[in-house]
Coordinates of C-alpha atoms in Angstrom, one line a residue:
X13 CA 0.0 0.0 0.0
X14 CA 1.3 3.3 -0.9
X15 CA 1.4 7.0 0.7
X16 CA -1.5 8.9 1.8
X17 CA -2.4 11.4 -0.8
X18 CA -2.7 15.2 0.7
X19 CA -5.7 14.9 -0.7
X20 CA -7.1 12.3 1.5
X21 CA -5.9 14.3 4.7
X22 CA -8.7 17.2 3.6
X23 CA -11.6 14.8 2.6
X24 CA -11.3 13.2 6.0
X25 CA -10.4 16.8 8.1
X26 CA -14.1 17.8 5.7
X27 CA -15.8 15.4 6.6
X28 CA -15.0 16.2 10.6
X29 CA -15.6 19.8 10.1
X30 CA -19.3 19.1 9.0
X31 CA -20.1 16.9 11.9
X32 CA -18.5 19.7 14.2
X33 CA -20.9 22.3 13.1
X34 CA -24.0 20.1 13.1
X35 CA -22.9 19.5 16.9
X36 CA -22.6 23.3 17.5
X37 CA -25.9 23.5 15.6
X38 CA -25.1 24.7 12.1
X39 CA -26.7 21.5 10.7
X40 CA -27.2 21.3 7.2
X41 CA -31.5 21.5 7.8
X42 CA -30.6 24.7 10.1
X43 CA -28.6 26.2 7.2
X44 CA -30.6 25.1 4.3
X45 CA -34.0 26.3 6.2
X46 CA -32.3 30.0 7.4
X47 CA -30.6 30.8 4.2
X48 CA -27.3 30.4 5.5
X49 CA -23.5 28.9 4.9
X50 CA -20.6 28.3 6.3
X51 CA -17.8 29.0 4.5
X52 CA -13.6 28.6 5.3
X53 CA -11.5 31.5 5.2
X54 CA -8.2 30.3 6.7
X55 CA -6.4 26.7 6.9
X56 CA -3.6 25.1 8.4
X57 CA -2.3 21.7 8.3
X58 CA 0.7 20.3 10.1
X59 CA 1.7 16.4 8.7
X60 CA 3.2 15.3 11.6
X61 CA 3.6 11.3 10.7
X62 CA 3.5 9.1 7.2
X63 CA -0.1 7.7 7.0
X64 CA -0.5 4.5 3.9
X65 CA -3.7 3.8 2.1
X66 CA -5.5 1.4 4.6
X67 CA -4.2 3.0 8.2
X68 CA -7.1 3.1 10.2
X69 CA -7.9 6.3 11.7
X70 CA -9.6 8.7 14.2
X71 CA -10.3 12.4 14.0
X72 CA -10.1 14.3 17.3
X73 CA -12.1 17.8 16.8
X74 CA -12.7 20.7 19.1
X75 CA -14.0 24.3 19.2
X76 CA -10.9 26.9 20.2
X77 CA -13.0 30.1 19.8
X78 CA -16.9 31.2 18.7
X79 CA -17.2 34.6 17.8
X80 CA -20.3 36.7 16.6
X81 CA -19.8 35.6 13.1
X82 CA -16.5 33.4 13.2
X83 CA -15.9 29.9 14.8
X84 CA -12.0 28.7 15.0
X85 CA -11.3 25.2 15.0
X86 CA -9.3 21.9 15.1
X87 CA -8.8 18.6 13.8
X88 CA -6.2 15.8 15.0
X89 CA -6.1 12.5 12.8
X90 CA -4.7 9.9 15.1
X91 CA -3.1 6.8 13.5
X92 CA -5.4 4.3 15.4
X93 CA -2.3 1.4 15.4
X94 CA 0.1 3.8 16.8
X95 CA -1.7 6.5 18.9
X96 CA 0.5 8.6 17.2
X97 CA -1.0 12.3 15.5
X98 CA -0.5 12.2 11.9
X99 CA -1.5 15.6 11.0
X100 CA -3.4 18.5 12.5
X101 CA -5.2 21.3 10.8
X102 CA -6.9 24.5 12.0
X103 CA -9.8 26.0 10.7
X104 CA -11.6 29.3 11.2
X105 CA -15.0 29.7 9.2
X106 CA -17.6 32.5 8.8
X107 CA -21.2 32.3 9.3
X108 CA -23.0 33.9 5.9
X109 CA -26.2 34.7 4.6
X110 CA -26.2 32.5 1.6
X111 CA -28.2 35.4 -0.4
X112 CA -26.7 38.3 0.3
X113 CA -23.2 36.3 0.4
X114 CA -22.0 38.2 3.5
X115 CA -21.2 37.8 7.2
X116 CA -24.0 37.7 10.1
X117 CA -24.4 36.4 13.7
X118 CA -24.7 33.3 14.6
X119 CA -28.3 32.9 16.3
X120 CA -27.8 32.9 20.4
X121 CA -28.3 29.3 20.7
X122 CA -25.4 28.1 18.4
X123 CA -23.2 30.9 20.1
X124 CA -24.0 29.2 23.6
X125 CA -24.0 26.1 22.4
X126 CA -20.3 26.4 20.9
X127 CA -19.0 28.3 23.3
X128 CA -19.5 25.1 25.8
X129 CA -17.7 23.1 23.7
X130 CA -14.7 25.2 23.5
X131 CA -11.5 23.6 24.2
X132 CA -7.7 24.6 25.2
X133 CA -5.9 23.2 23.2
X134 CA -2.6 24.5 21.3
X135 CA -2.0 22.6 18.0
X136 CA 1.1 24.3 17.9
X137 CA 0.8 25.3 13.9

């Protein structure tokens, strides 16, 4: 089995983020039903260790800071044979009207609701 593609390391670190906003509320019903989006204005990714097609693994994810109309988070894949962390990206998205194709607030509820699950953490990238 070869390397790991880069490309492979985003799908997965994607497919996190999406599950992270549906738990801070940002589901896809909740954007879809209020005209809004979610869209990524800054990314960073730290490879830390080699990952081959077939490696089992985990994503860690956490919210680091919820603002009015910004959320900044992270992902850690975790090799699942080693325990080791393979790579680590941070994220910070903005909350949109999808119509008007600009930045609002995030209702109260997500903004409580993410702000409980904030984390310290420091990814170190």
């Amino acid at each position: 089995m070869g390397h790991m593609n880069v490309m492979w390391y985003v799908g997965k670190f994607d497919e996190a983020t999406w599950h992270l906003l549906a738990a801070v509320g940002t589901t896809p019903a909740y954007m879809r039903d209020n005209n809004r989006a979610m869209v990524a204005v800054e990314q960073r990714i730290a490879y830390k260790r080699e990952l081959v097609a077939g490696d089992m693994v985990t994503i860690r994810s956490g919210v680091l800071e919820l603002k009015e109309k910004v959320i900044r988070f992270f992902h850690e894949m975790i090799n699942e044979e080693t325990n080791e962390i393979a790579a680590v990206t941070v994220l910070t998205g903005v909350h949109l009207d999808s119509q008007a194709r600009k930045a609002v607030p995030f209702p109260a509820e997500i903004l409580q609701r993410g702000r409980e699950m904030v984390v310290e953490y420091y990814p170190g990238i």
